[in-house]
mmCIF file of C-alpha atoms in Angstrom:
data_model
loop_
_atom_site.group_PDB
_atom_site.id
_atom_site.type_symbol
_atom_site.label_atom_id
_atom_site.label_comp_id
_atom_site.label_asym_id
_atom_site.label_seq_id
_atom_site.Cartn_x
_atom_site.Cartn_y
_atom_site.Cartn_z
ATOM 1 C CA MET A 1 -8.242 2.959 -14.184
ATOM 2 C CA THR A 2 -7.028 0.362 -16.674
ATOM 3 C CA LEU A 3 -5.385 -2.659 -14.910
ATOM 4 C CA PRO A 4 -4.372 -6.084 -16.210
ATOM 5 C CA ALA A 5 -7.269 -8.632 -16.339
ATOM 6 C CA PRO A 6 -7.392 -10.738 -13.138
ATOM 7 C CA GLY A 7 -7.384 -13.945 -15.117
ATOM 8 C CA GLY A 8 -3.846 -13.262 -16.338
ATOM 9 C CA TYR A 9 -2.573 -13.432 -12.766
ATOM 10 C CA LEU A 10 -4.320 -16.834 -12.111
ATOM 11 C CA GLN A 11 -2.737 -18.023 -15.359
ATOM 12 C CA ALA A 12 0.670 -16.914 -14.276
ATOM 13 C CA LEU A 13 0.292 -18.510 -10.889
ATOM 14 C CA GLN A 14 -0.747 -21.864 -12.349
ATOM 15 C CA ALA A 15 2.150 -21.739 -14.710
ATOM 16 C CA ARG A 16 4.825 -20.730 -12.255
ATOM 17 C CA THR A 17 3.615 -22.438 -8.986
ATOM 18 C CA PRO A 18 5.064 -19.857 -6.680
ATOM 19 C CA LEU A 19 6.576 -21.061 -3.443
ATOM 20 C CA VAL A 20 4.715 -19.377 -0.588
ATOM 21 C CA HIS A 21 6.358 -19.493 2.876
ATOM 22 C CA CYS A 22 3.683 -19.230 5.518
ATOM 23 C CA ILE A 23 4.048 -18.656 9.271
ATOM 24 C CA THR A 24 0.441 -19.065 10.236
ATOM 25 C CA ASN A 25 -1.562 -20.307 13.132
ATOM 26 C CA PHE A 26 -2.002 -23.871 14.324
ATOM 27 C CA VAL A 27 -5.644 -23.905 13.314
ATOM 28 C CA ALA A 28 -4.850 -22.719 9.793
ATOM 29 C CA MET A 29 -1.810 -24.730 8.778
ATOM 30 C CA ASN A 30 -3.540 -27.536 7.045
ATOM 31 C CA SER A 31 -6.324 -25.606 5.528
ATOM 32 C CA SER A 32 -4.035 -22.827 4.213
ATOM 33 C CA ALA A 33 -1.736 -25.406 2.649
ATOM 34 C CA ASN A 34 -4.622 -27.108 0.868
ATOM 35 C CA ILE A 35 -6.016 -23.794 -0.357
ATOM 36 C CA LEU A 36 -2.614 -22.826 -1.810
ATOM 37 C CA LEU A 37 -2.286 -26.235 -3.472
ATOM 38 C CA ALA A 38 -5.828 -25.990 -4.920
ATOM 39 C CA VAL A 39 -5.199 -22.595 -6.453
ATOM 40 C CA GLY A 40 -1.953 -23.682 -7.954
ATOM 41 C CA ALA A 41 0.703 -22.531 -5.574
ATOM 42 C CA SER A 42 3.306 -24.448 -3.436
ATOM 43 C CA PRO A 43 3.014 -23.960 0.332
ATOM 44 C CA ALA A 44 5.682 -24.261 3.016
ATOM 45 C CA MET A 45 5.003 -24.022 6.739
ATOM 46 C CA LEU A 46 8.232 -23.386 8.485
ATOM 47 C CA HIS A 47 8.319 -21.171 11.591
ATOM 48 C CA ALA A 48 11.454 -22.142 13.627
ATOM 49 C CA ARG A 49 13.724 -19.080 14.013
ATOM 50 C CA GLU A 50 16.729 -21.359 13.297
ATOM 51 C CA GLU A 51 15.634 -21.816 9.578
ATOM 52 C CA ALA A 52 12.700 -19.525 8.868
ATOM 53 C CA GLY A 53 14.691 -16.608 7.646
ATOM 54 C CA GLU A 54 16.967 -18.787 5.527
ATOM 55 C CA PHE A 55 14.036 -20.431 3.874
ATOM 56 C CA THR A 56 12.343 -17.165 3.103
ATOM 57 C CA ALA A 57 15.336 -16.330 0.824
ATOM 58 C CA LEU A 58 14.188 -19.257 -1.382
ATOM 59 C CA ALA A 59 10.464 -18.325 -1.483
ATOM 60 C CA ASP A 60 8.515 -16.200 -3.972
ATOM 61 C CA ALA A 61 6.329 -14.662 -1.243
ATOM 62 C CA LEU A 62 5.774 -14.788 2.503
ATOM 63 C CA SER A 63 2.514 -14.778 4.524
ATOM 64 C CA ILE A 64 2.539 -13.933 8.184
ATOM 65 C CA ASN A 65 -0.516 -14.687 10.443
ATOM 66 C CA ILE A 66 -0.390 -13.883 14.201
ATOM 67 C CA GLY A 67 -3.422 -16.065 15.148
ATOM 68 C CA THR A 68 -1.722 -18.318 17.661
ATOM 69 C CA VAL A 69 1.424 -16.313 18.198
ATOM 70 C CA SER A 70 4.027 -17.292 20.694
ATOM 71 C CA PRO A 71 7.577 -16.017 21.456
ATOM 72 C CA ASP A 72 9.053 -18.736 19.244
ATOM 73 C CA PHE A 73 6.630 -17.991 16.428
ATOM 74 C CA ALA A 74 7.257 -14.296 16.784
ATOM 75 C CA ASP A 75 10.998 -14.822 16.461
ATOM 76 C CA GLY A 76 10.391 -16.705 13.249
ATOM 77 C CA MET A 77 8.249 -13.771 11.985
ATOM 78 C CA ARG A 78 10.932 -11.263 12.749
ATOM 79 C CA ALA A 79 13.458 -13.403 10.954
ATOM 80 C CA THR A 80 11.359 -14.005 7.845
ATOM 81 C CA THR A 81 10.133 -10.417 7.523
ATOM 82 C CA ARG A 82 13.661 -9.092 7.882
ATOM 83 C CA VAL A 83 14.821 -11.271 5.024
ATOM 84 C CA ALA A 84 11.715 -10.388 2.941
ATOM 85 C CA CYS A 85 12.291 -6.633 3.506
ATOM 86 C CA ASP A 86 15.915 -6.819 2.580
ATOM 87 C CA SER A 87 15.302 -8.993 -0.519
ATOM 88 C CA ALA A 88 12.129 -7.158 -1.706
ATOM 89 C CA THR A 89 10.159 -10.383 -1.468
ATOM 90 C CA PRO A 90 6.484 -9.487 -1.233
ATOM 91 C CA TRP A 91 4.820 -10.406 2.107
ATOM 92 C CA VAL A 92 1.435 -10.180 3.655
ATOM 93 C CA LEU A 93 0.498 -9.461 7.187
ATOM 94 C CA ASP A 94 -2.600 -11.029 8.676
ATOM 95 C CA PRO A 95 -3.170 -9.239 12.131
ATOM 96 C CA VAL A 96 -5.536 -11.733 13.575
ATOM 97 C CA ALA A 97 -7.311 -10.384 16.624
ATOM 98 C CA VAL A 98 -4.794 -7.563 16.897
ATOM 99 C CA GLY A 99 -7.108 -5.615 19.169
ATOM 100 C CA ALA A 100 -7.354 -8.438 21.694
ATOM 101 C CA THR A 101 -3.987 -7.950 23.484
ATOM 102 C CA ALA A 102 -1.137 -5.389 23.878
ATOM 103 C CA TYR A 103 1.352 -8.223 22.834
ATOM 104 C CA ARG A 104 -0.294 -8.583 19.427
ATOM 105 C CA GLN A 105 -0.343 -4.804 18.924
ATOM 106 C CA ARG A 106 3.318 -4.472 19.789
ATOM 107 C CA LEU A 107 4.238 -7.317 17.437
ATOM 108 C CA CYS A 108 2.228 -5.974 14.583
ATOM 109 C CA ALA A 109 3.682 -2.508 15.002
ATOM 110 C CA GLU A 110 7.156 -4.049 14.849
ATOM 111 C CA LEU A 111 6.412 -6.209 11.810
ATOM 112 C CA MET A 112 4.866 -3.360 9.903
ATOM 113 C CA GLU A 113 8.134 -1.518 10.033
ATOM 114 C CA ARG A 114 9.364 -4.194 7.648
ATOM 115 C CA SER A 115 7.457 -2.977 4.588
ATOM 116 C CA PRO A 116 4.594 -5.526 4.024
ATOM 117 C CA ALA A 117 3.269 -5.481 0.509
ATOM 118 C CA LEU A 118 -0.274 -5.941 1.875
ATOM 119 C CA ILE A 119 -2.085 -5.987 5.139
ATOM 120 C CA ARG A 120 -5.203 -8.073 5.076
ATOM 121 C CA GLY A 121 -7.784 -8.222 7.907
ATOM 122 C CA ASN A 122 -11.359 -8.050 8.716
ATOM 123 C CA ALA A 123 -12.961 -4.599 9.400
ATOM 124 C CA SER A 124 -12.432 -4.636 13.197
ATOM 125 C CA GLU A 125 -8.705 -5.652 12.752
ATOM 126 C CA ILE A 126 -8.007 -2.832 10.183
ATOM 127 C CA LEU A 127 -9.849 -0.268 12.411
ATOM 128 C CA CYS A 128 -7.769 -1.288 15.394
ATOM 129 C CA LEU A 129 -4.543 -1.301 13.378
ATOM 130 C CA ASN A 130 -5.250 2.194 12.363
ATOM 131 C CA GLY A 131 -6.125 3.304 15.981
ATOM 132 C CA MET A 132 -9.632 4.169 15.217
ATOM 133 C CA ALA A 133 -11.670 1.657 17.199
ATOM 134 C CA THR A 134 -11.788 -0.434 20.327
ATOM 135 C CA PRO A 135 -10.929 -4.151 20.021
ATOM 136 C CA GLY A 136 -13.364 -6.483 18.205
ATOM 137 C CA ARG A 137 -14.376 -9.914 19.500
ATOM 138 C CA GLY A 138 -11.268 -12.024 19.149
ATOM 139 C CA ALA A 139 -10.802 -12.902 15.536
ATOM 140 C CA ASP A 140 -14.344 -12.074 14.639
ATOM 141 C CA SER A 141 -15.277 -8.741 13.097
ATOM 142 C CA THR A 142 -17.841 -6.542 14.810
ATOM 143 C CA ALA A 143 -17.672 -3.902 12.079
ATOM 144 C CA SER A 144 -18.613 -3.857 8.351
ATOM 145 C CA THR A 145 -16.078 -3.237 5.503
ATOM 146 C CA ALA A 146 -17.824 0.092 4.854
ATOM 147 C CA GLU A 147 -17.115 1.262 8.344
ATOM 148 C CA ALA A 148 -13.460 0.355 7.868
ATOM 149 C CA ARG A 149 -13.039 2.129 4.512
ATOM 150 C CA ASP A 150 -11.495 5.316 5.740
ATOM 151 C CA ALA A 151 -9.230 3.474 8.183
ATOM 152 C CA ALA A 152 -7.984 1.193 5.361
ATOM 153 C CA VAL A 153 -7.210 4.177 3.138
ATOM 154 C CA GLU A 154 -5.324 5.909 5.978
ATOM 155 C CA LEU A 155 -3.468 2.854 6.923
ATOM 156 C CA ALA A 156 -2.453 2.212 3.267
ATOM 157 C CA ARG A 157 -1.194 5.788 2.977
ATOM 158 C CA ARG A 158 0.748 5.662 6.224
ATOM 159 C CA GLN A 159 2.221 2.242 5.545
ATOM 160 C CA GLY A 160 2.825 2.778 1.825
ATOM 161 C CA CYS A 161 1.300 -0.538 1.122
ATOM 162 C CA LEU A 162 -1.952 -2.192 0.005
ATOM 163 C CA VAL A 163 -4.715 -2.877 2.577
ATOM 164 C CA GLY A 164 -7.421 -5.543 2.032
ATOM 165 C CA VAL A 165 -10.555 -5.675 4.094
ATOM 166 C CA SER A 166 -12.454 -8.879 3.992
ATOM 167 C CA GLY A 167 -16.225 -8.902 4.510
ATOM 168 C CA GLU A 168 -19.581 -9.128 2.692
ATOM 169 C CA VAL A 169 -17.979 -6.821 0.112
ATOM 170 C CA ASP A 170 -14.175 -6.931 0.076
ATOM 171 C CA LEU A 171 -12.113 -3.711 -0.205
ATOM 172 C CA ILE A 172 -8.643 -3.295 -1.520
ATOM 173 C CA THR A 173 -6.903 -0.006 -1.448
ATOM 174 C CA ASP A 174 -3.415 1.511 -1.885
ATOM 175 C CA GLY A 175 -4.487 4.819 -0.312
ATOM 176 C CA GLU A 176 -5.092 6.518 -3.677
ATOM 177 C CA ARG A 177 -7.537 4.114 -5.309
ATOM 178 C CA LEU A 178 -10.067 1.486 -4.219
ATOM 179 C CA ALA A 179 -11.376 -1.819 -5.497
ATOM 180 C CA ARG A 180 -14.594 -3.538 -4.268
ATOM 181 C CA VAL A 181 -14.891 -7.285 -4.859
ATOM 182 C CA TYR A 182 -18.422 -8.705 -4.821
ATOM 183 C CA GLY A 183 -19.464 -12.310 -4.400
ATOM 184 C CA GLY A 184 -18.678 -15.050 -1.947
ATOM 185 C CA HIS A 185 -21.385 -16.348 0.351
ATOM 186 C CA ALA A 186 -22.741 -15.983 3.908
ATOM 187 C CA LEU A 187 -21.458 -19.457 4.724
ATOM 188 C CA MET A 188 -17.893 -18.308 4.446
ATOM 189 C CA PRO A 189 -17.635 -16.671 7.845
ATOM 190 C CA ARG A 190 -18.804 -19.958 9.286
ATOM 191 C CA ILE A 191 -15.693 -21.680 8.169
ATOM 192 C CA THR A 192 -12.696 -21.109 10.390
ATOM 193 C CA THR A 193 -9.354 -20.121 8.700
ATOM 194 C CA LEU A 194 -10.797 -19.035 5.271
ATOM 195 C CA GLY A 195 -9.470 -15.628 5.897
ATOM 196 C CA CYS A 196 -6.049 -17.081 6.824
ATOM 197 C CA GLY A 197 -6.041 -18.996 3.556
ATOM 198 C CA LEU A 198 -6.959 -15.759 1.661
ATOM 199 C CA SER A 199 -3.972 -13.987 3.096
ATOM 200 C CA ALA A 200 -1.725 -16.805 1.938
ATOM 201 C CA THR A 201 -3.470 -16.822 -1.501
ATOM 202 C CA VAL A 202 -2.837 -12.999 -1.814
ATOM 203 C CA ALA A 203 0.799 -13.594 -1.108
ATOM 204 C CA ALA A 204 0.874 -16.289 -3.859
ATOM 205 C CA PHE A 205 -0.568 -13.862 -6.332
ATOM 206 C CA LEU A 206 1.804 -11.101 -5.283
ATOM 207 C CA GLY A 207 4.656 -13.529 -5.808
ATOM 208 C CA VAL A 208 3.857 -13.672 -9.511
ATOM 209 C CA ALA A 209 3.133 -9.976 -10.023
ATOM 210 C CA ASP A 210 5.497 -7.358 -11.205
ATOM 211 C CA ALA A 211 6.903 -5.121 -8.413
ATOM 212 C CA THR A 212 4.810 -2.135 -9.558
ATOM 213 C CA PRO A 213 1.905 -0.565 -7.814
ATOM 214 C CA ASP A 214 -0.530 -1.330 -10.752
ATOM 215 C CA SER A 215 0.466 -4.950 -10.959
ATOM 216 C CA ARG A 216 0.336 -5.692 -7.249
ATOM 217 C CA PHE A 217 -3.075 -3.869 -6.920
ATOM 218 C CA ALA A 218 -4.394 -5.966 -9.781
ATOM 219 C CA ALA A 219 -2.961 -9.220 -8.458
ATOM 220 C CA ALA A 220 -4.407 -8.623 -4.963
ATOM 221 C CA SER A 221 -7.764 -7.921 -6.484
ATOM 222 C CA ALA A 222 -7.492 -11.118 -8.516
ATOM 223 C CA ALA A 223 -6.656 -13.174 -5.306
ATOM 224 C CA PHE A 224 -9.740 -11.729 -3.489
ATOM 225 C CA GLY A 225 -11.711 -12.415 -6.660
ATOM 226 C CA CYS A 226 -10.799 -16.163 -6.636
ATOM 227 C CA PHE A 227 -12.374 -16.502 -3.242
ATOM 228 C CA ALA A 228 -15.432 -14.551 -4.228
ATOM 229 C CA VAL A 229 -16.117 -16.682 -7.359
ATOM 230 C CA ALA A 230 -15.187 -20.013 -5.662
ATOM 231 C CA GLY A 231 -17.366 -19.157 -2.570
ATOM 232 C CA GLU A 232 -20.442 -18.560 -4.846
ATOM 233 C CA ARG A 233 -19.873 -21.778 -6.671
ATOM 234 C CA ALA A 234 -19.251 -23.828 -3.552
ATOM 235 C CA ALA A 235 -22.319 -22.522 -1.781
ATOM 236 C CA ALA A 236 -24.541 -23.690 -4.758
ATOM 237 C CA LYS A 237 -23.444 -27.249 -3.904
ATOM 238 C CA ALA A 238 -23.266 -27.078 -0.152
ATOM 239 C CA SER A 239 -26.007 -27.650 2.435
ATOM 240 C CA GLY A 240 -24.012 -26.239 5.316
ATOM 241 C CA PRO A 241 -20.444 -25.446 6.560
ATOM 242 C CA GLY A 242 -19.273 -29.086 6.567
ATOM 243 C CA SER A 243 -20.145 -29.663 2.958
ATOM 244 C CA PHE A 244 -18.996 -26.134 1.890
ATOM 245 C CA THR A 245 -15.356 -26.751 2.847
ATOM 246 C CA PRO A 246 -14.614 -29.525 0.283
ATOM 247 C CA ALA A 247 -16.803 -27.805 -2.326
ATOM 248 C CA PHE A 248 -14.767 -24.589 -1.867
ATOM 249 C CA LEU A 249 -11.451 -26.428 -2.391
ATOM 250 C CA ASP A 250 -12.860 -28.078 -5.449
ATOM 251 C CA ALA A 251 -14.194 -24.789 -6.819
ATOM 252 C CA LEU A 252 -10.756 -23.157 -6.363
ATOM 253 C CA TYR A 253 -9.079 -26.045 -8.040
ATOM 254 C CA GLN A 254 -11.470 -25.858 -11.043
ATOM 255 C CA LEU A 255 -11.290 -22.086 -11.404
ATOM 256 C CA THR A 256 -9.901 -21.003 -14.710
ATOM 257 C CA PRO A 257 -8.495 -17.580 -15.848
ATOM 258 C CA ASP A 258 -11.501 -17.326 -18.148
ATOM 259 C CA ASP A 259 -13.785 -17.883 -15.142
ATOM 260 C CA LEU A 260 -12.155 -15.091 -13.172
ATOM 261 C CA ASP A 261 -12.302 -12.660 -16.214
ATOM 262 C CA HIS A 262 -15.986 -13.295 -17.005
ATOM 263 C CA HIS A 263 -17.575 -14.072 -13.640
ATOM 264 C CA LEU A 264 -15.796 -11.787 -11.116
ATOM 265 C CA SER A 265 -17.794 -8.797 -10.030
ATOM 266 C CA LEU A 266 -15.001 -6.271 -9.520
ATOM 267 C CA GLU A 267 -15.297 -2.453 -9.297
ATOM 268 C CA ASN A 268 -12.217 -0.398 -9.613
ATOM 269 C CA ARG A 269 -12.154 3.373 -8.835
ATOM 270 C CA ASP A 270 -9.431 5.945 -9.323
ATOM 271 C CA GLY A 271 -9.398 8.376 -6.418
ATOM 272 C CA ILE A 272 -10.814 7.897 -2.955
#
Protein backbone atom coordinates (compact mmCIF):
# COMPACT_ATOMS: atom_id res chain seq x y z
CA MET A 1 0.00 0.00 0.00
CA THR A 2 1.46 3.35 -1.03
CA LEU A 3 -0.25 6.24 0.69
CA PRO A 4 0.66 9.90 1.07
CA ALA A 5 3.10 10.63 3.91
CA PRO A 6 1.34 11.65 7.14
CA GLY A 7 3.35 14.84 7.46
CA GLY A 8 1.72 16.23 4.35
CA TYR A 9 -1.66 16.20 6.05
CA LEU A 10 -0.35 18.02 9.10
CA GLN A 11 1.25 20.58 6.79
CA ALA A 12 -2.05 21.06 4.95
CA LEU A 13 -3.93 21.42 8.22
CA GLN A 14 -1.52 24.03 9.56
CA ALA A 15 -1.70 25.97 6.29
CA ARG A 16 -5.48 25.88 5.90
CA THR A 17 -6.70 26.03 9.55
CA PRO A 18 -9.87 24.01 8.91
CA LEU A 19 -13.02 25.03 10.78
CA VAL A 20 -14.21 22.04 12.81
CA HIS A 21 -17.76 22.12 14.16
CA CYS A 22 -17.96 20.03 17.32
CA ILE A 23 -21.02 18.88 19.20
CA THR A 24 -19.25 17.26 22.09
CA ASN A 25 -19.86 16.58 25.75
CA PHE A 26 -19.71 19.11 28.57
CA VAL A 27 -16.52 17.58 29.97
CA ALA A 28 -14.71 17.75 26.63
CA MET A 29 -15.64 21.15 25.21
CA ASN A 30 -12.70 23.09 26.60
CA SER A 31 -10.08 20.38 26.17
CA SER A 32 -11.16 19.49 22.62
CA ALA A 33 -11.09 23.16 21.60
CA ASN A 34 -7.58 23.53 23.02
CA ILE A 35 -6.41 20.36 21.27
CA LEU A 36 -7.76 21.60 17.93
CA LEU A 37 -6.07 24.97 18.41
CA ALA A 38 -2.78 23.30 19.34
CA VAL A 39 -2.72 21.11 16.26
CA GLY A 40 -3.60 24.04 13.98
CA ALA A 41 -7.37 23.84 13.43
CA SER A 42 -10.17 26.25 14.34
CA PRO A 43 -12.81 24.89 16.76
CA ALA A 44 -16.48 25.82 17.09
CA MET A 45 -18.73 24.33 19.79
CA LEU A 46 -22.31 25.11 18.70
CA HIS A 47 -25.03 22.63 19.61
CA ALA A 48 -28.39 24.48 19.62
CA ARG A 49 -30.74 22.97 17.07
CA GLU A 50 -31.79 26.50 16.02
CA GLU A 51 -28.36 27.19 14.51
CA ALA A 52 -26.25 24.02 14.52
CA GLY A 53 -27.25 22.82 11.06
CA GLU A 54 -26.83 26.27 9.55
CA PHE A 55 -23.33 26.55 11.00
CA THR A 56 -22.28 23.11 9.74
CA ALA A 57 -22.73 24.44 6.19
CA LEU A 58 -19.81 26.80 6.92
CA ALA A 59 -17.51 24.18 8.43
CA ASP A 60 -14.81 22.03 6.84
CA ALA A 61 -15.63 19.07 9.09
CA LEU A 62 -17.96 17.97 11.87
CA SER A 63 -17.29 15.96 15.04
CA ILE A 64 -20.19 14.39 16.96
CA ASN A 65 -19.64 13.07 20.49
CA ILE A 66 -22.56 11.61 22.48
CA GLY A 67 -20.85 11.68 25.89
CA THR A 68 -23.39 13.86 27.71
CA VAL A 69 -26.23 13.54 25.25
CA SER A 70 -29.62 15.11 25.97
CA PRO A 71 -32.71 15.63 23.79
CA ASP A 72 -31.54 19.14 22.86
CA PHE A 73 -28.03 17.95 22.02
CA ALA A 74 -29.49 15.05 20.03
CA ASP A 75 -31.59 17.48 17.99
CA GLY A 76 -28.46 19.46 17.20
CA MET A 77 -26.69 16.25 16.18
CA ARG A 78 -29.53 15.32 13.85
CA ALA A 79 -29.50 18.76 12.26
CA THR A 80 -25.75 18.88 11.73
CA THR A 81 -25.33 15.35 10.41
CA ARG A 82 -28.20 15.92 7.99
CA VAL A 83 -26.41 18.96 6.56
CA ALA A 84 -23.05 17.18 6.54
CA CYS A 85 -24.50 14.22 4.68
CA ASP A 86 -26.25 16.41 2.11
CA SER A 87 -23.16 18.57 1.53
CA ALA A 88 -20.58 15.74 1.63
CA THR A 89 -18.84 17.40 4.58
CA PRO A 90 -16.75 14.75 6.37
CA TRP A 91 -17.93 14.00 9.86
CA VAL A 92 -16.78 11.78 12.72
CA LEU A 93 -18.99 9.88 15.17
CA ASP A 94 -17.65 9.25 18.68
CA PRO A 95 -20.13 6.77 20.28
CA VAL A 96 -19.15 7.38 23.90
CA ALA A 97 -20.47 4.64 26.21
CA VAL A 98 -22.84 3.47 23.49
CA GLY A 99 -23.36 0.17 25.29
CA ALA A 100 -24.55 1.82 28.49
CA THR A 101 -28.15 2.65 27.52
CA ALA A 102 -30.72 1.89 24.85
CA TYR A 103 -31.11 5.64 24.23
CA ARG A 104 -27.49 5.95 23.13
CA GLN A 105 -27.79 2.91 20.92
CA ARG A 106 -30.90 4.24 19.18
CA LEU A 107 -29.31 7.63 18.62
CA CYS A 108 -26.11 6.15 17.20
CA ALA A 109 -28.11 3.89 14.88
CA GLU A 110 -29.98 6.95 13.62
CA LEU A 111 -26.83 9.03 13.16
CA MET A 112 -24.99 6.23 11.36
CA GLU A 113 -27.62 6.38 8.63
CA ARG A 114 -26.15 9.79 7.70
CA SER A 115 -22.85 8.49 6.30
CA PRO A 116 -20.12 9.32 8.81
CA ALA A 117 -16.67 9.42 7.25
CA LEU A 118 -15.22 7.75 10.33
CA ILE A 119 -16.42 6.16 13.57
CA ARG A 120 -13.91 6.40 16.41
CA GLY A 121 -14.26 4.61 19.70
CA ASN A 122 -12.51 2.40 22.17
CA ALA A 123 -12.64 -1.36 21.73
CA SER A 124 -15.74 -1.88 23.88
CA GLU A 125 -17.66 0.81 22.02
CA ILE A 126 -16.78 -0.61 18.60
CA LEU A 127 -17.70 -4.13 19.72
CA CYS A 128 -21.04 -2.88 20.99
CA LEU A 129 -21.78 -0.87 17.84
CA ASN A 130 -21.16 -3.98 15.82
CA GLY A 131 -23.45 -6.04 18.05
CA MET A 132 -20.73 -8.44 19.15
CA ALA A 133 -20.39 -7.69 22.85
CA THR A 134 -22.18 -6.76 26.03
CA PRO A 135 -21.75 -3.18 27.24
CA GLY A 136 -18.43 -2.00 28.62
CA ARG A 137 -18.02 0.04 31.79
CA GLY A 138 -19.39 3.46 30.86
CA ALA A 139 -16.89 5.30 28.68
CA ASP A 140 -14.05 2.96 29.70
CA SER A 141 -12.97 0.08 27.53
CA THR A 142 -12.96 -3.40 28.98
CA ALA A 143 -11.57 -4.94 25.78
CA SER A 144 -8.34 -4.58 23.81
CA THR A 145 -8.01 -3.24 20.29
CA ALA A 146 -6.94 -6.70 19.14
CA GLU A 147 -10.26 -8.09 20.40
CA ALA A 148 -12.13 -5.41 18.43
CA ARG A 149 -10.27 -5.94 15.16
CA ASP A 150 -12.85 -8.13 13.47
CA ALA A 151 -15.72 -6.00 14.74
CA ALA A 152 -14.05 -2.86 13.37
CA VAL A 153 -13.55 -4.47 9.96
CA GLU A 154 -17.14 -5.70 9.82
CA LEU A 155 -18.52 -2.34 10.97
CA ALA A 156 -16.44 -0.49 8.36
CA ARG A 157 -17.71 -2.77 5.61
CA ARG A 158 -21.31 -2.48 6.69
CA GLN A 159 -21.19 1.29 7.07
CA GLY A 160 -18.93 1.99 4.10
CA CYS A 161 -16.73 4.22 6.24
CA LEU A 162 -13.50 4.27 8.20
CA VAL A 163 -13.42 2.89 11.74
CA GLY A 164 -10.75 3.87 14.24
CA VAL A 165 -10.19 1.96 17.47
CA SER A 166 -8.17 3.66 20.20
CA GLY A 167 -6.06 1.66 22.59
CA GLU A 168 -2.53 0.62 23.43
CA VAL A 169 -2.13 0.10 19.67
CA ASP A 170 -4.60 2.07 17.56
CA LEU A 171 -6.34 0.46 14.60
CA ILE A 172 -7.78 2.18 11.53
CA THR A 173 -9.65 0.22 8.87
CA ASP A 174 -11.91 0.79 5.88
CA GLY A 175 -12.96 -2.85 5.82
CA GLU A 176 -10.43 -3.81 3.16
CA ARG A 177 -7.14 -2.67 4.70
CA LEU A 178 -5.86 -1.95 8.15
CA ALA A 179 -3.33 0.39 9.75
CA ARG A 180 -1.79 0.07 13.19
CA VAL A 181 -0.45 3.15 14.97
CA TYR A 182 2.09 2.55 17.71
CA GLY A 183 3.13 5.02 20.38
CA GLY A 184 1.36 7.10 22.97
CA HIS A 185 1.79 6.34 26.66
CA ALA A 186 0.06 4.56 29.52
CA LEU A 187 -0.76 7.93 31.10
CA MET A 188 -3.12 8.82 28.27
CA PRO A 189 -6.10 6.76 29.50
CA ARG A 190 -5.69 8.57 32.84
CA ILE A 191 -6.61 11.89 31.20
CA THR A 192 -10.31 12.42 30.63
CA THR A 193 -11.50 13.57 27.17
CA LEU A 194 -8.30 12.78 25.24
CA GLY A 195 -10.33 10.37 23.12
CA CYS A 196 -12.91 13.09 22.52
CA GLY A 197 -10.13 15.39 21.41
CA LEU A 198 -8.80 12.71 19.10
CA SER A 199 -12.17 12.40 17.38
CA ALA A 200 -12.22 16.16 16.80
CA THR A 201 -8.64 16.02 15.51
CA VAL A 202 -9.50 13.23 13.07
CA ALA A 203 -12.34 15.41 11.78
CA ALA A 204 -9.87 18.27 11.26
CA PHE A 205 -7.54 16.05 9.25
CA LEU A 206 -10.42 14.71 7.17
CA GLY A 207 -11.39 18.32 6.52
CA VAL A 208 -8.15 18.90 4.59
CA ALA A 209 -8.05 15.52 2.84
CA ASP A 210 -9.29 14.78 -0.64
CA ALA A 211 -12.64 12.99 -0.73
CA THR A 212 -11.03 9.74 -1.86
CA PRO A 213 -10.65 6.51 0.12
CA ASP A 214 -6.84 6.61 -0.01
CA SER A 215 -6.59 10.23 1.11
CA ARG A 216 -9.07 9.86 3.95
CA PHE A 217 -7.42 6.66 5.16
CA ALA A 218 -4.02 8.35 5.20
CA ALA A 219 -5.41 11.49 6.84
CA ALA A 220 -7.05 9.50 9.63
CA SER A 221 -3.81 7.60 10.23
CA ALA A 222 -1.95 10.92 10.43
CA ALA A 223 -4.39 12.24 13.03
CA PHE A 224 -3.96 9.17 15.22
CA GLY A 225 -0.23 9.49 14.64
CA CYS A 226 -0.16 13.04 16.00
CA PHE A 227 -1.56 11.79 19.29
CA ALA A 228 0.86 8.85 19.38
CA VAL A 229 3.97 10.98 18.88
CA ALA A 230 2.77 13.84 21.10
CA GLY A 231 1.84 11.37 23.84
CA GLU A 232 5.30 9.84 23.86
CA ARG A 233 6.95 13.26 24.03
CA ALA A 234 4.63 14.57 26.72
CA ALA A 235 5.20 11.53 28.92
CA ALA A 236 8.95 12.13 28.82
CA LYS A 237 8.36 15.46 30.57
CA ALA A 238 5.48 14.53 32.87
CA SER A 239 5.45 13.06 36.35
CA GLY A 240 1.74 12.19 36.34
CA PRO A 241 -1.64 13.03 34.79
CA GLY A 242 -1.62 16.62 36.03
CA SER A 243 1.65 17.56 34.35
CA PHE A 244 0.95 15.38 31.32
CA THR A 245 -1.99 17.48 30.12
CA PRO A 246 -0.12 20.76 29.47
CA ALA A 247 2.89 18.82 28.18
CA PHE A 248 0.64 17.06 25.67
CA LEU A 249 -0.82 20.33 24.39
CA ASP A 250 2.69 21.73 24.03
CA ALA A 251 3.84 18.60 22.20
CA LEU A 252 0.92 18.84 19.76
CA TYR A 253 1.65 22.51 19.15
CA GLN A 254 5.35 21.83 18.54
CA LEU A 255 4.77 18.85 16.24
CA THR A 256 6.03 19.38 12.70
CA PRO A 257 5.29 17.50 9.47
CA ASP A 258 8.87 16.22 9.52
CA ASP A 259 8.37 14.88 13.06
CA LEU A 260 5.33 12.95 11.91
CA ASP A 261 7.10 11.50 8.87
CA HIS A 262 10.20 10.41 10.77
CA HIS A 263 9.01 9.52 14.28
CA LEU A 264 5.61 7.94 13.74
CA SER A 265 5.49 4.16 13.99
CA LEU A 266 2.79 3.26 11.46
CA GLU A 267 2.07 -0.13 9.92
CA ASN A 268 -0.17 -0.25 6.83
CA ARG A 269 -1.47 -3.50 5.37
CA ASP A 270 -3.40 -4.24 2.20
CA GLY A 271 -5.99 -6.91 2.82
CA ILE A 272 -7.47 -7.99 6.15
